[in-house]
Short mmCIF file of C-alpha atoms and ligand atoms in Angstrom, two decimals:
data_model
loop_
_atom_site.label_atom_id
_atom_site.label_comp_id
_atom_site.label_asym_id
_atom_site.label_seq_id
_atom_site.Cartn_x
_atom_site.Cartn_y
_atom_site.Cartn_z
CA UNK A 280 -21.53 -8.82 -19.61
CA UNK A 281 -24.66 -6.74 -19.18
CA UNK A 282 -25.72 -8.78 -16.18
CA UNK A 283 -22.94 -7.66 -13.82
CA UNK A 284 -24.96 -4.51 -13.15
CA UNK A 285 -28.12 -6.50 -12.54
CA UNK A 286 -26.23 -8.92 -10.32
CA UNK A 287 -24.83 -6.01 -8.32
CA UNK A 288 -28.23 -4.44 -7.88
CA UNK A 289 -29.63 -7.69 -6.66
CA UNK A 290 -26.80 -8.52 -4.25
CA UNK A 291 -25.18 -5.25 -3.22
CA UNK A 292 -26.73 -5.10 0.25
CA UNK A 293 -25.39 -8.54 0.99
CA UNK A 294 -21.94 -7.66 -0.41
CA UNK A 295 -21.72 -4.61 1.83
CA UNK A 296 -22.88 -6.56 4.87
CA UNK A 297 -20.36 -9.30 4.24
CA UNK A 298 -17.58 -6.72 3.99
CA UNK A 299 -18.75 -5.12 7.23
CA UNK A 300 -18.40 -8.48 9.00
CA UNK A 301 -14.79 -8.73 7.83
CA UNK A 302 -14.08 -5.16 8.91
CA UNK A 303 -15.25 -5.95 12.43
CA UNK A 304 -12.26 -8.27 12.80
CA UNK A 305 -9.24 -6.34 14.13
CA UNK A 306 -6.52 -8.01 12.06
CA UNK A 307 -3.66 -5.76 13.16
CA UNK A 308 -0.48 -7.59 12.17
CA UNK A 309 1.90 -5.21 13.95
CA UNK A 310 0.48 -5.80 17.42
CA UNK A 311 0.65 -9.30 18.93
CA UNK A 312 -2.32 -8.50 21.18
CA UNK A 313 -4.47 -9.06 18.08
CA UNK A 314 -2.86 -12.33 16.96
CA UNK A 315 -5.99 -14.45 17.42
CA UNK A 316 -8.02 -11.89 15.48
CA UNK A 317 -5.53 -12.00 12.63
CA UNK A 318 -5.82 -15.79 12.49
CA UNK A 319 -9.62 -15.60 12.61
CA UNK A 320 -9.58 -13.12 9.75
CA UNK A 321 -7.56 -15.56 7.63
CA UNK A 322 -10.27 -18.18 8.28
CA UNK A 323 -12.98 -15.73 7.32
CA UNK A 324 -11.32 -14.86 4.01
CA UNK A 325 -10.76 -18.56 3.30
CA UNK A 326 -14.48 -19.20 3.84
CA UNK A 327 -15.37 -16.29 1.59
CA UNK A 328 -13.24 -17.76 -1.21
CA UNK A 329 -14.95 -21.14 -0.86
CA UNK A 330 -18.35 -19.49 -0.90
CA UNK A 331 -17.42 -17.48 -3.99
CA UNK A 332 -16.64 -20.65 -5.92
CA UNK A 333 -12.97 -21.57 -5.45
CA UNK A 334 -12.47 -25.34 -5.88
CA UNK A 335 -9.49 -25.43 -3.59
CA UNK A 336 -8.87 -23.22 -0.58
CA UNK A 337 -5.95 -23.57 1.78
CA UNK A 338 -4.66 -21.72 4.79
CA UNK A 339 -0.92 -21.94 4.29
CA UNK A 340 1.07 -21.69 7.50
CA UNK A 341 4.21 -19.58 7.62
CA UNK A 342 6.62 -18.53 10.37
CA UNK A 343 4.20 -15.68 10.93
CA UNK A 344 0.59 -15.19 9.90
CA UNK A 345 -0.85 -17.59 7.32
CA UNK A 346 -1.43 -16.98 3.65
CA UNK A 347 -4.91 -17.66 2.34
CA UNK A 348 -4.70 -19.46 -0.98
CA UNK A 349 -7.60 -20.26 -3.27
CA UNK A 350 -7.98 -21.37 -6.85
CA UNK A 351 -10.51 -22.11 -9.53
CA UNK A 352 -8.87 -23.95 -12.39
CA UNK A 353 -11.30 -24.33 -15.26
CA UNK A 354 -8.81 -25.66 -17.83
CA UNK A 355 -5.11 -26.23 -17.27
CA UNK A 356 -4.37 -25.03 -20.81
CA UNK A 357 -5.91 -21.63 -20.26
CA UNK A 358 -4.07 -18.61 -18.79
CA UNK A 359 -4.14 -17.94 -15.06
CA UNK A 360 -4.76 -14.67 -13.24
CA UNK A 361 -3.23 -14.47 -9.75
CA UNK A 362 -5.05 -12.07 -7.44
CA UNK A 363 -2.97 -10.72 -4.55
CA UNK A 364 -4.12 -8.70 -1.56
CA UNK A 365 -3.75 -8.51 2.21
CA UNK A 366 -6.17 -9.17 5.06
CA UNK A 367 -4.04 -7.51 7.73
CA UNK A 368 -4.51 -3.84 8.64
CA UNK A 369 -2.53 -1.02 10.19
CA UNK A 370 -2.85 -0.33 13.93
CA UNK A 371 -5.86 1.94 14.50
CA UNK A 372 -4.26 4.45 16.85
CA UNK A 373 -4.59 7.26 17.76
CA UNK A 374 -8.01 5.98 18.78
CA UNK A 375 -9.31 9.29 20.11
CA UNK A 376 -9.13 10.81 16.62
CA UNK A 377 -11.68 8.37 15.20
CA UNK A 378 -15.25 9.66 14.94
CA UNK A 379 -16.50 6.08 15.34
CA UNK A 380 -14.60 3.03 16.66
CA UNK A 381 -12.21 1.59 14.03
CA UNK A 382 -13.61 -1.95 14.21
CA UNK A 383 -17.27 -1.01 14.40
CA UNK A 384 -17.93 -0.12 10.76
CA UNK A 385 -20.49 2.58 9.97
CA UNK A 386 -21.72 3.93 6.64
CA UNK A 387 -21.80 7.69 6.37
CA UNK A 388 -22.65 9.99 3.48
CA UNK A 389 -20.14 12.72 2.66
CA UNK A 390 -19.73 15.28 -0.08
CA UNK A 391 -17.26 13.02 -1.93
CA UNK A 392 -19.34 9.92 -1.20
CA UNK A 393 -23.01 10.74 -1.70
CA UNK A 394 -23.79 7.00 -1.78
CA UNK A 395 -22.04 6.60 1.55
CA UNK A 396 -18.63 5.39 2.63
CA UNK A 397 -17.79 2.56 5.00
CA UNK A 398 -15.70 3.85 7.91
CA UNK A 399 -13.41 1.25 9.48
CA UNK A 400 -9.74 0.34 9.64
CA UNK A 401 -8.97 -1.72 6.54
CA UNK A 402 -12.05 -0.53 4.61
CA UNK A 403 -9.88 0.65 1.72
CA UNK A 404 -6.48 -0.83 2.70
CA UNK A 405 -7.07 -3.57 1.88
CA UNK A 406 -10.05 -5.68 2.95
CA UNK A 407 -12.60 -3.72 0.93
CA UNK A 408 -10.47 -3.89 -2.17
CA UNK A 409 -9.65 -7.59 -1.79
CA UNK A 410 -13.31 -8.33 -1.27
CA UNK A 411 -14.18 -6.71 -4.62
CA UNK A 412 -12.19 -9.54 -6.23
CA UNK A 413 -13.93 -12.18 -4.14
CA UNK A 414 -17.33 -10.84 -5.18
CA UNK A 415 -16.26 -10.44 -8.82
CA UNK A 416 -15.30 -14.12 -8.72
CA UNK A 417 -18.69 -15.00 -7.25
CA UNK A 418 -20.37 -13.19 -10.14
CA UNK A 419 -18.21 -14.83 -12.78
CA UNK A 420 -18.66 -18.33 -11.37
CA UNK A 421 -22.44 -17.96 -10.92
CA UNK A 422 -22.88 -16.55 -14.41
CA UNK A 423 -20.45 -18.73 -16.33
CA UNK A 424 -18.37 -15.68 -17.09
CA UNK A 425 -14.98 -16.80 -15.79
CA UNK A 426 -12.91 -17.09 -18.99
CA UNK A 427 -9.64 -18.38 -17.49
CA UNK A 428 -8.12 -19.82 -14.34
CA UNK A 429 -7.83 -17.76 -11.21
CA UNK A 430 -5.69 -18.07 -8.09
CA UNK A 431 -5.96 -15.97 -4.94
CA UNK A 432 -3.16 -15.26 -2.51
CA UNK A 433 -4.21 -13.10 0.42
CA UNK A 434 -1.52 -12.51 3.00
CA UNK A 435 -1.60 -11.31 6.60
CA UNK A 436 1.70 -9.48 6.90
CA UNK A 437 1.73 -6.83 4.20
CA UNK A 438 1.63 -3.99 6.70
CA UNK A 439 4.71 -5.37 8.44
CA UNK A 440 6.86 -6.03 5.40
CA UNK A 441 5.66 -9.36 3.85
CA UNK A 442 8.79 -11.21 4.94
CA UNK A 443 7.16 -14.62 5.22
CA UNK A 444 5.30 -14.12 1.98
CA UNK A 445 8.59 -13.67 0.16
CA UNK A 446 9.79 -17.05 1.44
CA UNK A 447 6.46 -18.57 0.46
CA UNK A 448 6.74 -17.17 -3.06
CA UNK A 449 10.32 -18.39 -3.40
CA UNK A 450 9.32 -21.90 -2.30
CA UNK A 451 6.11 -22.18 -4.31
CA UNK A 452 6.88 -21.19 -7.89
CA UNK A 453 4.80 -24.02 -9.36
CA UNK A 454 1.78 -23.48 -7.14
CA UNK A 455 1.75 -19.76 -7.88
CA UNK A 456 2.44 -20.08 -11.60
CA UNK A 457 0.44 -17.44 -13.43
CA UNK A 458 0.28 -15.25 -16.51
CA UNK A 459 -0.60 -11.98 -14.85
CA UNK A 460 -0.99 -10.70 -11.30
CA UNK A 461 -3.95 -8.51 -10.44
CA UNK A 462 -3.89 -6.29 -7.36
CA UNK A 463 -6.31 -3.76 -5.89
CA UNK A 464 -4.29 -2.12 -3.12
CA UNK A 465 -3.81 1.39 -4.54
CA UNK A 466 -6.04 4.27 -5.49
CA UNK A 467 -7.15 6.35 -8.42
CA UNK A 468 -7.14 10.12 -8.96
CA UNK A 469 -10.87 10.71 -8.44
CA UNK A 470 -14.16 8.96 -9.05
CA UNK A 471 -14.56 10.94 -12.27
CA UNK A 472 -10.85 10.66 -13.18
CA UNK A 473 -10.06 6.94 -13.18
CA UNK A 474 -6.37 6.09 -13.18
CA UNK A 475 -4.20 2.99 -13.09
CA UNK A 476 -1.06 2.83 -10.98
CA UNK A 477 2.01 2.20 -13.14
CA UNK A 478 4.66 2.53 -10.47
CA UNK A 479 5.30 2.17 -6.75
CA UNK A 480 8.18 3.49 -4.72
CA UNK A 481 10.61 1.30 -2.83
CA UNK A 482 11.21 1.62 0.87
CA UNK A 483 13.91 1.50 3.49
CA UNK A 484 12.69 1.75 7.08
CA UNK A 485 15.12 2.23 9.94
CA UNK A 486 15.03 3.00 13.63
CA UNK A 487 17.71 5.11 15.29
CA UNK A 488 18.70 5.42 18.91
CA UNK A 489 20.96 8.12 20.33
CA UNK A 490 22.39 7.48 23.79
CA UNK A 491 24.07 10.12 25.90
CA UNK A 492 24.75 9.72 29.63
CA UNK A 493 24.02 6.37 31.26
CA UNK A 494 20.94 7.68 33.09
CA UNK A 495 18.41 10.48 32.97
CA UNK A 496 19.91 13.61 34.52
CA UNK A 497 18.70 16.76 36.25
CA UNK A 498 18.64 19.35 33.43
CA UNK A 499 19.84 22.07 35.80
CA UNK A 500 22.71 20.20 37.40
CA UNK A 501 24.00 18.73 34.14
CA UNK A 502 22.36 20.90 31.43
CA UNK A 503 24.97 22.54 29.18
CA UNK A 504 27.74 20.21 30.25
CA UNK A 505 26.77 16.94 28.55
CA UNK A 506 25.23 16.12 25.20
CA UNK A 507 21.45 16.01 25.34
CA UNK A 508 20.49 13.04 23.10
CA UNK A 509 17.20 14.64 22.09
CA UNK A 510 18.88 17.90 21.03
CA UNK A 511 21.52 15.93 19.14
CA UNK A 512 18.98 13.67 17.43
CA UNK A 513 16.97 16.72 16.31
CA UNK A 514 20.14 18.29 14.87
CA UNK A 515 21.20 15.11 13.13
CA UNK A 516 17.78 14.64 11.58
CA UNK A 517 17.62 18.28 10.48
CA UNK A 518 20.96 17.89 8.72
CA UNK A 519 19.62 15.08 6.51
CA UNK A 520 18.04 17.66 4.17
CA UNK A 521 19.75 20.72 2.68
CA UNK A 522 18.16 24.10 1.90
CA UNK A 523 16.73 22.70 -1.36
CA UNK A 524 15.27 19.74 0.45
CA UNK A 525 17.77 17.43 -1.15
CA UNK A 526 18.81 14.52 1.00
CA UNK A 527 22.40 14.93 2.17
CA UNK A 528 23.38 11.28 2.61
CA UNK A 529 26.46 10.75 0.39
CA UNK A 530 25.64 8.48 -2.54
CA UNK A 531 21.87 8.58 -1.90
CA UNK A 532 21.03 9.83 -5.41
CA UNK A 533 23.75 7.93 -7.29
CA UNK A 534 21.43 5.34 -8.82
CA UNK A 535 18.26 7.42 -9.05
CA UNK A 536 16.62 7.16 -12.45
CA UNK A 537 16.41 10.80 -13.59
CA UNK A 538 13.48 11.06 -15.96
CA UNK A 539 13.77 12.95 -19.23
CA UNK A 540 11.88 16.23 -19.65
CA UNK A 541 9.68 14.42 -22.16
CA UNK A 542 8.72 11.76 -19.60
CA UNK A 543 8.12 14.41 -16.97
CA UNK A 544 5.92 16.44 -19.28
CA UNK A 545 3.88 13.35 -20.12
CA UNK A 546 3.34 12.73 -16.41
CA UNK A 547 2.23 16.29 -15.79
CA UNK A 548 -0.74 15.64 -18.07
CA UNK A 549 -2.39 13.70 -15.25
CA UNK A 550 -5.11 15.98 -13.86
CA UNK A 551 -4.08 17.65 -10.62
CA UNK A 552 -5.54 20.61 -8.78
CA UNK A 553 -2.99 22.14 -6.42
CA UNK A 554 -5.53 24.46 -4.76
CA UNK A 555 -7.90 21.58 -4.02
CA UNK A 556 -4.95 19.56 -2.71
CA UNK A 557 -3.98 22.32 -0.28
CA UNK A 558 -7.56 22.93 0.78
CA UNK A 559 -8.14 19.24 1.50
CA UNK A 560 -5.12 19.18 3.82
CA UNK A 561 -5.69 22.68 5.25
CA UNK A 562 -2.15 23.77 4.40
CA UNK A 563 -1.24 27.15 2.99
CA UNK A 564 1.51 25.75 0.80
CA UNK A 565 3.11 22.52 -0.31
CA UNK A 566 6.69 21.74 0.63
CA UNK A 567 9.43 19.66 -0.93
CA UNK A 568 12.44 19.29 -3.15
CA UNK A 569 13.08 22.35 -5.33
CA UNK A 570 12.63 22.06 -9.10
CA UNK A 571 10.02 19.32 -8.84
CA UNK A 572 6.23 19.49 -8.91
CA UNK A 573 4.04 18.02 -6.19
CA UNK A 574 3.21 14.97 -8.31
CA UNK A 575 6.89 14.42 -9.02
CA UNK A 576 7.87 14.87 -5.40
CA UNK A 577 5.55 12.14 -4.26
CA UNK A 578 6.04 9.66 -7.07
CA UNK A 579 9.30 9.81 -9.00
CA UNK A 580 11.60 11.33 -6.35
CA UNK A 581 13.08 9.60 -3.32
CA UNK A 582 12.32 11.00 0.13
CA UNK A 583 13.32 10.73 3.77
CA UNK A 584 10.77 11.22 6.53
CA UNK A 585 10.67 10.86 10.28
CA UNK A 586 7.64 8.72 11.14
CA UNK A 587 7.95 8.96 14.89
CA UNK A 588 10.28 10.53 17.41
CA UNK A 589 10.37 10.11 21.13
CA UNK A 590 12.37 10.41 24.30
CA UNK A 591 12.40 12.23 27.60
CA UNK A 592 9.41 13.46 29.50
CA UNK A 593 6.12 13.71 27.61
CA UNK A 594 3.67 13.42 30.50
CA UNK A 595 1.53 16.13 32.04
CA UNK A 596 3.16 19.28 33.35
CA UNK A 597 6.91 19.86 33.34
CA UNK A 598 9.77 17.68 34.44
CA UNK A 599 13.30 19.05 34.23
CA UNK A 600 15.31 16.23 32.78
CA UNK A 601 17.97 15.35 30.25
CA UNK A 602 17.02 11.94 28.95
CA UNK A 603 19.61 9.28 28.49
CA UNK A 604 18.17 8.21 25.13
CA UNK A 605 16.33 9.59 22.13
CA UNK A 606 14.72 7.57 19.33
CA UNK A 607 13.25 8.03 15.89
CA UNK A 608 11.73 5.89 13.15
CA UNK A 609 12.71 6.99 9.68
CA UNK A 610 11.46 5.90 6.28
CA UNK A 611 13.05 6.50 2.92
CA UNK A 612 10.91 6.10 -0.18
CA UNK A 613 12.99 4.94 -3.10
CA UNK A 614 12.68 5.10 -6.87
CA UNK A 615 14.09 3.03 -9.74
CA UNK A 616 17.02 1.98 -9.66
CA UNK A 617 17.92 2.50 -6.04
CA UNK A 618 18.66 -0.71 -4.13
CA UNK A 619 17.05 -0.71 -0.73
CA UNK A 620 19.78 -2.71 1.00
CA UNK A 621 22.39 -0.35 -0.38
CA UNK A 622 20.47 2.77 0.67
CA UNK A 623 19.95 1.34 4.15
CA UNK A 624 23.71 0.87 4.43
CA UNK A 625 24.39 4.40 3.14
CA UNK A 626 22.03 5.78 5.77
CA UNK A 627 23.61 3.75 8.56
CA UNK A 628 27.16 4.75 7.68
CA UNK A 629 26.23 8.41 7.33
CA UNK A 630 24.17 8.59 10.49
CA UNK A 631 26.93 7.00 12.52
CA UNK A 632 29.47 9.36 10.92
CA UNK A 633 27.62 12.56 11.79
CA UNK A 634 27.16 11.68 15.48
CA UNK A 635 29.23 14.06 17.62
CA UNK A 636 31.48 12.89 20.43
CA UNK A 637 29.50 12.48 23.62
CA UNK A 638 26.74 10.27 22.20
CA UNK A 639 26.50 6.75 20.83
CA UNK A 640 24.28 6.02 17.83
CA UNK A 641 22.59 2.78 16.92
CA UNK A 642 20.82 2.26 13.59
CA UNK A 643 18.51 -0.74 13.30
CA UNK A 644 17.09 -1.54 9.86
CA UNK A 645 13.49 -2.73 9.76
CA UNK A 646 11.94 -3.82 6.49
CA UNK A 647 12.23 -2.52 2.98
CA UNK A 648 11.67 -3.29 -0.65
CA UNK A 649 12.36 -2.23 -4.18
CA UNK A 650 10.36 0.12 -6.40
CA UNK A 651 8.28 -1.04 -9.32
CA UNK A 652 7.22 0.25 -12.72
CA UNK A 653 5.04 -1.37 -15.33
CA UNK A 654 4.71 -0.44 -19.03
CA UNK A 655 1.40 0.72 -20.46
CA UNK A 656 1.69 -1.19 -23.73
CA UNK A 657 1.33 -4.65 -22.18
CA UNK A 658 -1.77 -6.78 -22.68
CA UNK A 659 -2.43 -6.70 -18.95
CA UNK A 660 -2.38 -2.91 -18.80
CA UNK A 661 -4.50 -2.58 -21.94
CA UNK A 662 -7.08 -5.02 -20.55
CA UNK A 663 -7.29 -3.04 -17.33
CA UNK A 664 -7.56 0.21 -19.26
CA UNK A 665 -10.43 -1.12 -21.40
CA UNK A 666 -12.16 -2.44 -18.28
CA UNK A 667 -12.12 1.01 -16.62
CA UNK A 668 -13.13 2.63 -19.87
CA UNK A 669 -16.15 0.34 -20.07
CA UNK A 670 -17.43 0.97 -16.57
CA UNK A 671 -16.29 4.57 -15.97
CA UNK A 672 -16.89 5.78 -19.52
CA UNK A 673 -13.40 7.32 -19.58
CA UNK A 674 -9.94 6.09 -20.50
CA UNK A 675 -7.97 5.82 -17.23
CA UNK A 676 -4.83 7.91 -16.76
CA UNK A 677 -1.57 6.03 -16.08
CA UNK A 678 0.00 7.34 -12.87
CA UNK A 679 2.99 6.45 -10.74
CA UNK A 680 2.22 6.29 -7.04
CA UNK A 681 4.32 7.16 -4.04
CA UNK A 682 3.30 4.23 -1.83
CA UNK A 683 5.06 0.89 -1.66
CA UNK A 684 4.03 -2.73 -2.04
CA UNK A 685 7.43 -4.39 -1.74
CA UNK A 686 6.15 -7.82 -2.71
CA UNK A 687 5.24 -6.61 -6.21
CA UNK A 688 8.84 -6.33 -7.50
CA UNK A 689 9.57 -9.64 -5.80
CA UNK A 690 6.71 -11.29 -7.73
CA UNK A 691 8.31 -10.12 -10.94
CA UNK A 692 11.71 -11.46 -9.93
CA UNK A 693 10.50 -14.80 -8.61
CA UNK A 694 7.46 -15.60 -10.73
CA UNK A 695 8.39 -13.64 -13.85
CA UNK A 696 5.04 -11.89 -14.10
CA UNK A 697 3.97 -8.30 -14.07
CA UNK A 698 1.37 -6.95 -11.67
CA UNK A 699 -1.53 -4.80 -12.81
CA UNK A 700 -2.49 -2.34 -10.09
CA UNK A 701 -6.22 -1.78 -10.44
CA UNK A 702 -6.92 0.33 -7.38
CA UNK A 703 -10.35 1.80 -6.66
CA UNK A 704 -9.55 3.79 -3.51
CA UNK A 705 -8.93 7.52 -3.24
CA UNK A 706 -6.04 9.37 -1.55
CA UNK A 707 -8.68 10.95 0.68
CA UNK A 708 -9.66 7.50 2.07
CA UNK A 709 -7.38 8.16 5.06
CA UNK A 710 -5.61 4.81 4.86
CA UNK A 711 -3.27 4.33 7.86
CA UNK A 712 -5.00 7.34 9.48
CA UNK A 713 -7.99 7.74 11.78
CA UNK A 714 -11.34 7.55 10.00
CA UNK A 715 -10.20 5.33 7.16
CA UNK A 716 -13.09 4.76 4.77
CA UNK A 717 -13.99 3.33 1.39
CA UNK A 718 -16.77 4.64 -0.82
CA UNK A 719 -19.68 2.27 -1.35
CA UNK A 720 -19.69 3.49 -4.96
CA UNK A 721 -15.99 2.61 -5.27
CA UNK A 722 -16.52 -0.84 -3.78
CA UNK A 723 -19.34 -1.61 -6.20
CA UNK A 724 -17.51 -0.03 -9.16
CA UNK A 725 -14.56 -2.27 -8.45
CA UNK A 726 -16.76 -5.38 -8.48
CA UNK A 727 -18.31 -4.18 -11.73
CA UNK A 728 -14.96 -3.45 -13.41
CA UNK A 729 -12.95 -6.55 -12.46
CA UNK A 730 -14.88 -9.10 -14.59
CA UNK A 731 -14.20 -6.91 -17.64
CA UNK A 732 -10.50 -7.19 -16.95
CA UNK A 733 -10.76 -10.98 -17.36
CA UNK A 734 -12.86 -10.63 -20.48
CA UNK A 735 -10.56 -8.15 -22.22
CA UNK A 736 -7.42 -9.89 -21.06
CA UNK A 737 -8.55 -13.09 -22.77
CA UNK A 738 -9.71 -11.23 -25.87
CA UNK A 739 -6.47 -9.31 -26.23
CA UNK A 740 -4.42 -12.47 -25.70
CA UNK A 741 -6.30 -14.28 -28.45
CA UNK A 742 -5.84 -11.34 -30.83
CA UNK A 743 -2.13 -11.55 -30.15
CA UNK A 744 -1.89 -15.12 -31.48
N1 BES B 886 -1.76 -0.39 0.05
C1 BES B 886 -0.63 0.25 0.64
C2 BES B 886 0.29 0.89 -0.36
C3 BES B 886 -0.30 1.91 -1.28
C4 BES B 886 -1.43 2.63 -0.94
C5 BES B 886 0.30 2.13 -2.47
C6 BES B 886 -1.95 3.55 -1.80
C7 BES B 886 -0.21 3.05 -3.33
C8 BES B 886 -1.35 3.76 -3.00
C9 BES B 886 0.12 -0.77 1.48
O1 BES B 886 -0.74 -1.49 2.32
C10 BES B 886 1.08 -0.05 2.37
O2 BES B 886 0.64 0.61 3.26
N2 BES B 886 2.38 -0.20 2.14
C11 BES B 886 3.35 0.33 3.03
C12 BES B 886 4.63 -0.42 2.93
C13 BES B 886 4.71 -1.65 3.78
C14 BES B 886 6.06 -2.31 3.66
C15 BES B 886 4.37 -1.39 5.21
C16 BES B 886 3.64 1.76 2.69
O3 BES B 886 3.55 2.18 1.53
O4 BES B 886 3.97 2.48 3.63
MN1 MN B 887 -2.38 -2.12 1.32
MN1 MN B 888 -1.19 -0.18 4.07
#
């Protein structure tokens, strides 16, 4: 497949420009103000699949945003790769922290990205990474290098929990039938340390509301005599971790898969530079659960974090007030074999239990999902590993990741197939943050690597027989 490099050289300007057009579309699924843009983005991805050579492209309606489906079936008897990704993006705020507007993509050179990086919301998560697959398909179709069938399923609600996609998957087993699922929605360790994600954490996301008096009160007239919901919420949240940063919710760790020392030692072989990590974040030390390393804390251990907290007066100047209500959004990242519904219930019961007299507490679950792990001795993993080895010149490191893609475990349950997580982003890409970006080198490397996955997957499968 020598000609992928030549093809890239010939077409890379166009590929980058096409991606930039997609990044201009503000497909924010969480905010209904953007709903027309989300729908337009689905259309744009559908067109891109047609242009890349899919024989059938459909925009499948759901209760929410549509799912873009495409396929190229070259021979019904051959295996099928299902590519999954999402065209929706996170909200761009806080807008004032962006150096350039989130939906006006610009290419800038940085120390980590001497070939330039594309700055825009969704550049890395996940439009840029989905588009690598679209362009890899274009190459394979144009050059007669597609060795098997391929299906695409690009959804528009990943960033808000993929609820409608799960119904779609449950109702469309035959349509989505496949042998392996291929996803680029994660990252790798560094451009010179390729890695493949072998695990994702689960998630339980809840919102809490603490209500004290029936109205906002003068903090002088009433202060000290009634419960202040914000004070109480802060105390309740603080009590959710003990002095070792263990989570104090009864039963929280009951089902946690405790890894053996041997497994932990194997994981610690993944290259990691603590000093560089601290420097990049401008922190003087890391922080977390005692007896675990940084890589363990953010991959194989469950966590609880406040994502947002509000209440009372936050405007200019001072206002003396005891607010009637305080709120917080809390996420728990889960590991095998925690059950997200069960953990959500444990949280709810505990949080209601620890509320003192004088306040009322309401816990509202949002979305969630299970964790995922994939073995490294499967044909799919080996094919991905050989593909990276071919284009990076190095065997990729297997690495469990702390993020979540809740639909991945559902794919396994419903469709019976494993997902291979071939991510080409970097942790420093600032996904979900201001100034999200994706290296041009990474984008092109992804397009170069993906066709090799197909090639080696088919070769390894035929060796198996
Ligand atoms: N692509 C990310 C998840 C991710 C990123 C996993 C990098 C591993 C490495 C995905 O779009 C995402 O943001 N997932 C959410 C969960 C979802 C239910 C909102 C997350 O992890 O917070
Ligand atoms: Mn994503
Ligand atoms: Mn995301």
